[in-house]
Amino acid sequence: MTGFDQSERLIWAGRAAAYARSYASLCAHPVPRLLDVAQVRPDVRVLDVGTGPGTVALAAATRGAAVTAVDAEPSMVELACGASGAIDFQIATLPELPFSDGEFDSVTCNFVLNHVGRPRRAVAELLRVVRPDGWIALTIWPVPPAAGQDLLGRAIRAAGAVRPAHLPTLAPEEDFPRDEEGLTDLLRAAGLREARCETLRWDHRTTVEEWWSGPAAGVAFAGHLVQSQSSGTRSAIERNFRSFSEEFTDADGMLTLPHAALLAWGRR
């Protein structure tokens, strides 16, 4: 496990409920398209890696698939288990999954590669557990981010927040361009055939309070970064956040936040 992986475990520890209240609905948007390109249908054996509260796994089960789902964070697995007793939820961490070679027909991975210290090894492990001719489909956030996704980042930068030493960056040799070409190349290098990538764009509707609840509870890297600041800097971040939110506030008081995600898929 890399220092980046260890940091991610710390960031997400015990935050399943806070994630479900804040960012889970945003991350659910690509799920139908993700399952389509992964060829998920009745009786297909599906592994959902990084299942979080089980959003992808539940949607796959609704399609009639036989679903196994894993997450590195115990509170996520506990929350997902409460949502469905028909799915085999387990604790497991990339890049070492507790499954046999070729055990699944399809593997899905929704916004997970953003959180692993060795993305290439992670994709290779997804490839290992899918059968020959089986499908892998995954999503990540692009760089640069869409305007709605960057709302919190703008507030953090405007407040002059400093990245604490205990939050390491991804090693440069492990990183890759977070665009369509970069993600496609990552899949092809791992050995996936027919690899392709598309950009999904949508407007996420939420409230200022709901959107702020994520960083206020320390959810994800940005939330942990916020919580690692001095009280004065945290207050400045929140003031900036609320001020910048006015740019995205509709007449009904709701936020409309433009978002984008990269969806890539291929077959073994």
Short mmCIF file of C-alpha atoms in Angstrom, two decimals:
data_model
loop_
_atom_site.label_atom_id
_atom_site.label_comp_id
_atom_site.label_asym_id
_atom_site.label_seq_id
_atom_site.Cartn_x
_atom_site.Cartn_y
_atom_site.Cartn_z
CA MET A 1 0.00 0.00 0.00
CA THR A 2 1.38 3.38 -0.99
CA GLY A 3 1.33 6.50 1.14
CA PHE A 4 -1.42 7.80 -1.14
CA ASP A 5 -3.51 4.68 -0.45
CA GLN A 6 -2.99 5.03 3.29
CA SER A 7 -4.08 8.64 3.10
CA GLU A 8 -7.25 7.64 1.23
CA ARG A 9 -8.10 5.09 3.91
CA LEU A 10 -7.78 7.83 6.53
CA ILE A 11 -9.84 10.30 4.52
CA TRP A 12 -12.77 7.92 4.04
CA ALA A 13 -12.78 6.21 7.43
CA GLY A 14 -16.27 6.28 8.93
CA ARG A 15 -17.68 8.73 6.39
CA ALA A 16 -20.19 6.55 4.55
CA ALA A 17 -23.30 8.23 5.97
CA ALA A 18 -21.95 11.72 5.29
CA TYR A 19 -21.10 10.73 1.72
CA ALA A 20 -24.57 9.27 1.20
CA ARG A 21 -26.12 12.57 2.34
CA SER A 22 -23.97 14.76 0.13
CA TYR A 23 -22.16 13.41 -2.95
CA ALA A 24 -23.77 10.01 -3.54
CA SER A 25 -26.56 11.34 -5.76
CA LEU A 26 -24.01 13.18 -7.91
CA CYS A 27 -21.91 10.06 -8.40
CA ALA A 28 -25.02 8.05 -9.31
CA HIS A 29 -25.58 9.98 -12.54
CA PRO A 30 -23.31 7.86 -14.81
CA VAL A 31 -24.62 4.53 -13.49
CA PRO A 32 -27.14 3.63 -16.24
CA ARG A 33 -24.61 4.33 -19.00
CA LEU A 34 -21.86 2.57 -17.03
CA LEU A 35 -23.99 -0.59 -16.81
CA ASP A 36 -24.93 -0.37 -20.48
CA VAL A 37 -21.33 -0.36 -21.72
CA ALA A 38 -20.42 -3.09 -19.22
CA GLN A 39 -23.11 -5.25 -20.87
CA VAL A 40 -24.93 -5.82 -17.58
CA ARG A 41 -28.11 -7.82 -18.08
CA PRO A 42 -29.90 -10.81 -16.49
CA ASP A 43 -27.67 -13.60 -15.15
CA VAL A 44 -24.40 -11.76 -15.90
CA ARG A 45 -21.84 -12.16 -13.08
CA VAL A 46 -20.92 -8.61 -12.10
CA LEU A 47 -18.24 -7.34 -9.74
CA ASP A 48 -18.63 -3.74 -8.61
CA VAL A 49 -15.35 -2.43 -7.20
CA GLY A 50 -15.42 0.55 -4.86
CA THR A 51 -19.16 0.18 -4.42
CA GLY A 52 -19.55 2.88 -1.76
CA PRO A 53 -23.15 2.74 -0.50
CA GLY A 54 -23.91 0.17 -3.20
CA THR A 55 -25.44 2.40 -5.88
CA VAL A 56 -24.00 0.58 -8.90
CA ALA A 57 -24.44 -2.84 -7.32
CA LEU A 58 -28.12 -2.23 -6.59
CA ALA A 59 -28.74 -0.96 -10.12
CA ALA A 60 -27.01 -4.03 -11.57
CA ALA A 61 -29.09 -6.35 -9.39
CA THR A 62 -32.24 -4.59 -10.60
CA ARG A 63 -31.22 -5.62 -14.12
CA GLY A 64 -31.17 -9.25 -13.00
CA ALA A 65 -27.39 -9.63 -12.70
CA ALA A 66 -25.67 -11.80 -10.09
CA VAL A 67 -23.76 -9.13 -8.18
CA THR A 68 -20.72 -9.13 -5.93
CA ALA A 69 -19.53 -5.76 -4.63
CA VAL A 70 -16.49 -4.64 -2.65
CA ASP A 71 -15.24 -1.50 -0.97
CA ALA A 72 -12.12 -0.68 1.05
CA GLU A 73 -14.06 1.27 3.68
CA PRO A 74 -15.97 -0.85 6.24
CA SER A 75 -18.60 1.83 6.90
CA MET A 76 -19.46 1.84 3.19
CA VAL A 77 -19.89 -1.93 3.15
CA GLU A 78 -22.04 -1.77 6.29
CA LEU A 79 -24.26 0.89 4.71
CA ALA A 80 -24.53 -1.05 1.45
CA CYS A 81 -25.44 -4.27 3.24
CA GLY A 82 -28.33 -2.48 4.88
CA ALA A 83 -29.69 -1.55 1.45
CA SER A 84 -29.82 -5.09 0.07
CA GLY A 85 -29.34 -8.56 1.48
CA ALA A 86 -29.35 -10.14 -1.98
CA ILE A 87 -25.93 -8.79 -2.97
CA ASP A 88 -22.63 -10.23 -1.76
CA PHE A 89 -20.93 -7.17 -0.23
CA GLN A 90 -17.34 -7.58 0.96
CA ILE A 91 -14.43 -5.49 2.21
CA ALA A 92 -11.58 -5.56 -0.32
CA THR A 93 -8.99 -3.14 -1.64
CA LEU A 94 -7.36 -2.59 -5.01
CA PRO A 95 -4.97 -3.72 -6.39
CA GLU A 96 -5.45 -7.10 -4.67
CA LEU A 97 -8.97 -8.49 -4.95
CA PRO A 98 -9.92 -11.80 -3.26
CA PHE A 99 -11.28 -13.46 -6.40
CA SER A 100 -10.11 -16.04 -8.89
CA ASP A 101 -8.87 -15.25 -12.38
CA GLY A 102 -11.76 -14.73 -14.80
CA GLU A 103 -14.44 -15.09 -12.12
CA PHE A 104 -16.77 -12.39 -13.49
CA ASP A 105 -18.42 -11.52 -16.79
CA SER A 106 -18.32 -7.76 -16.14
CA VAL A 107 -16.48 -5.45 -13.74
CA THR A 108 -17.61 -1.92 -12.92
CA CYS A 109 -15.65 0.76 -11.11
CA ASN A 110 -17.44 4.08 -10.54
CA PHE A 111 -15.14 6.99 -9.52
CA VAL A 112 -12.58 4.70 -7.91
CA LEU A 113 -9.34 5.16 -9.88
CA ASN A 114 -9.21 8.69 -8.45
CA HIS A 115 -8.60 7.09 -5.06
CA VAL A 116 -5.87 4.48 -5.71
CA GLY A 117 -2.13 4.97 -5.51
CA ARG A 118 -1.31 2.67 -8.43
CA PRO A 119 -3.92 3.14 -11.16
CA ARG A 120 -2.15 0.88 -13.69
CA ARG A 121 -1.94 -2.01 -11.25
CA ALA A 122 -5.57 -1.39 -10.30
CA VAL A 123 -6.74 -1.70 -13.93
CA ALA A 124 -4.59 -4.81 -14.36
CA GLU A 125 -6.35 -6.35 -11.36
CA LEU A 126 -9.77 -5.55 -12.80
CA LEU A 127 -8.62 -7.27 -15.98
CA ARG A 128 -7.45 -10.33 -14.05
CA VAL A 129 -10.82 -11.06 -12.44
CA VAL A 130 -12.91 -10.68 -15.61
CA ARG A 131 -13.28 -13.64 -17.99
CA PRO A 132 -11.91 -13.63 -21.54
CA ASP A 133 -14.17 -11.43 -23.69
CA GLY A 134 -15.69 -9.97 -20.52
CA TRP A 135 -16.16 -6.22 -20.09
CA ILE A 136 -14.66 -3.61 -17.78
CA ALA A 137 -16.25 -0.16 -17.41
CA LEU A 138 -15.11 2.67 -15.18
CA THR A 139 -15.51 6.38 -14.54
CA ILE A 140 -13.18 9.09 -13.23
CA TRP A 141 -13.35 12.84 -12.80
CA PRO A 142 -11.54 14.76 -15.56
CA VAL A 143 -8.82 17.37 -15.21
CA PRO A 144 -9.51 20.21 -15.51
CA PRO A 145 -12.85 19.80 -13.72
CA ALA A 146 -16.18 21.20 -14.84
CA ALA A 147 -17.30 24.49 -13.32
CA GLY A 148 -19.72 22.94 -10.84
CA GLN A 149 -17.19 20.44 -9.59
CA ASP A 150 -14.62 23.19 -9.12
CA LEU A 151 -16.88 25.32 -6.90
CA LEU A 152 -15.36 24.01 -3.67
CA GLY A 153 -11.85 24.06 -5.14
CA ARG A 154 -12.23 27.74 -5.98
CA ALA A 155 -13.32 28.48 -2.43
CA ILE A 156 -10.34 26.58 -1.03
CA ARG A 157 -7.86 28.37 -3.28
CA ALA A 158 -9.35 31.79 -2.58
CA ALA A 159 -8.95 31.21 1.16
CA GLY A 160 -5.25 30.41 0.73
CA ALA A 161 -5.61 26.92 2.21
CA VAL A 162 -2.39 24.94 2.51
CA ARG A 163 -2.17 21.24 1.72
CA PRO A 164 -1.04 19.52 4.94
CA ALA A 165 2.00 17.24 4.89
CA HIS A 166 -0.04 14.15 5.79
CA LEU A 167 -1.94 14.35 2.47
CA PRO A 168 0.53 13.02 -0.14
CA THR A 169 0.06 13.50 -3.85
CA LEU A 170 -0.04 10.65 -6.34
CA ALA A 171 3.49 9.67 -7.41
CA PRO A 172 4.23 11.32 -10.80
CA GLU A 173 5.18 7.99 -12.39
CA GLU A 174 1.77 6.59 -11.40
CA ASP A 175 -0.30 9.46 -12.74
CA PHE A 176 -1.85 9.73 -16.21
CA PRO A 177 -3.68 12.45 -18.19
CA ARG A 178 -7.22 12.74 -16.89
CA ASP A 179 -8.79 13.18 -20.31
CA GLU A 180 -10.38 10.87 -22.91
CA GLU A 181 -7.08 10.01 -24.58
CA GLY A 182 -5.22 9.47 -21.32
CA LEU A 183 -7.84 7.16 -19.85
CA THR A 184 -8.19 5.19 -23.10
CA ASP A 185 -4.42 4.72 -23.24
CA LEU A 186 -4.45 3.48 -19.64
CA LEU A 187 -6.96 0.75 -20.52
CA ARG A 188 -5.15 -0.23 -23.70
CA ALA A 189 -1.81 -0.47 -21.89
CA ALA A 190 -3.41 -2.88 -19.43
CA GLY A 191 -4.43 -5.13 -22.33
CA LEU A 192 -8.09 -4.25 -22.83
CA ARG A 193 -9.41 -4.62 -26.37
CA GLU A 194 -11.85 -2.24 -28.02
CA ALA A 195 -11.03 0.38 -25.39
CA ARG A 196 -12.85 3.66 -25.77
CA CYS A 197 -13.83 6.67 -23.69
CA GLU A 198 -16.51 9.34 -23.73
CA THR A 199 -17.25 12.44 -21.70
CA LEU A 200 -20.55 12.58 -19.83
CA ARG A 201 -21.90 16.04 -19.00
CA TRP A 202 -24.84 16.92 -16.78
CA ASP A 203 -26.18 19.54 -14.38
CA HIS A 204 -26.38 18.44 -10.77
CA ARG A 205 -29.24 19.98 -8.81
CA THR A 206 -28.71 20.46 -5.10
CA THR A 207 -28.88 23.03 -2.31
CA VAL A 208 -26.10 25.11 -0.82
CA GLU A 209 -26.53 23.39 2.54
CA GLU A 210 -26.46 19.88 1.06
CA TRP A 211 -23.40 20.67 -1.03
CA TRP A 212 -21.56 22.23 1.89
CA SER A 213 -22.44 19.30 4.16
CA GLY A 214 -19.85 17.12 2.37
CA PRO A 215 -16.76 19.24 3.08
CA ALA A 216 -18.19 20.22 6.48
CA ALA A 217 -18.13 16.51 7.39
CA GLY A 218 -14.66 15.95 5.89
CA VAL A 219 -15.90 13.85 2.96
CA ALA A 220 -13.38 13.05 0.20
CA PHE A 221 -10.01 14.71 -0.31
CA ALA A 222 -11.39 18.25 -0.50
CA GLY A 223 -13.42 17.78 2.67
CA HIS A 224 -10.42 16.41 4.53
CA LEU A 225 -8.35 19.32 3.26
CA VAL A 226 -10.95 21.77 4.58
CA GLN A 227 -11.04 20.08 7.97
CA SER A 228 -7.23 20.14 8.19
CA GLN A 229 -7.10 23.95 8.10
CA SER A 230 -7.12 26.41 10.98
CA SER A 231 -10.52 27.61 12.16
CA GLY A 232 -9.98 30.97 10.46
CA THR A 233 -9.17 29.39 7.12
CA ARG A 234 -12.12 27.01 7.39
CA SER A 235 -14.41 29.98 7.95
CA ALA A 236 -12.92 31.77 4.95
CA ILE A 237 -13.47 28.70 2.77
CA GLU A 238 -17.12 28.55 3.79
CA ARG A 239 -17.62 32.26 3.14
CA ASN A 240 -16.07 31.91 -0.31
CA PHE A 241 -18.11 28.81 -1.00
CA ARG A 242 -21.38 30.55 -0.20
CA SER A 243 -20.38 33.62 -2.18
CA PHE A 244 -19.33 31.66 -5.27
CA SER A 245 -22.49 29.54 -5.01
CA GLU A 246 -24.54 32.58 -5.97
CA GLU A 247 -23.24 32.16 -9.55
CA PHE A 248 -25.03 28.80 -9.75
CA THR A 249 -28.19 29.65 -7.76
CA ASP A 250 -31.49 29.58 -9.63
CA ALA A 251 -34.60 31.62 -8.91
CA ASP A 252 -35.94 28.78 -6.75
CA GLY A 253 -32.82 28.88 -4.55
CA MET A 254 -31.43 25.60 -5.88
CA LEU A 255 -27.92 25.18 -7.23
CA THR A 256 -27.39 23.98 -10.79
CA LEU A 257 -23.81 22.72 -10.96
CA PRO A 258 -22.33 21.70 -14.34
CA HIS A 259 -20.39 18.46 -14.02
CA ALA A 260 -18.45 16.15 -16.31
CA ALA A 261 -17.05 12.65 -15.99
CA LEU A 262 -14.96 10.35 -18.15
CA LEU A 263 -16.53 6.96 -18.88
CA ALA A 264 -14.20 4.34 -20.36
CA TRP A 265 -14.70 0.69 -21.21
CA GLY A 266 -13.12 -2.25 -22.99
CA ARG A 267 -13.05 -6.03 -23.06
CA ARG A 268 -10.48 -8.59 -22.07
#
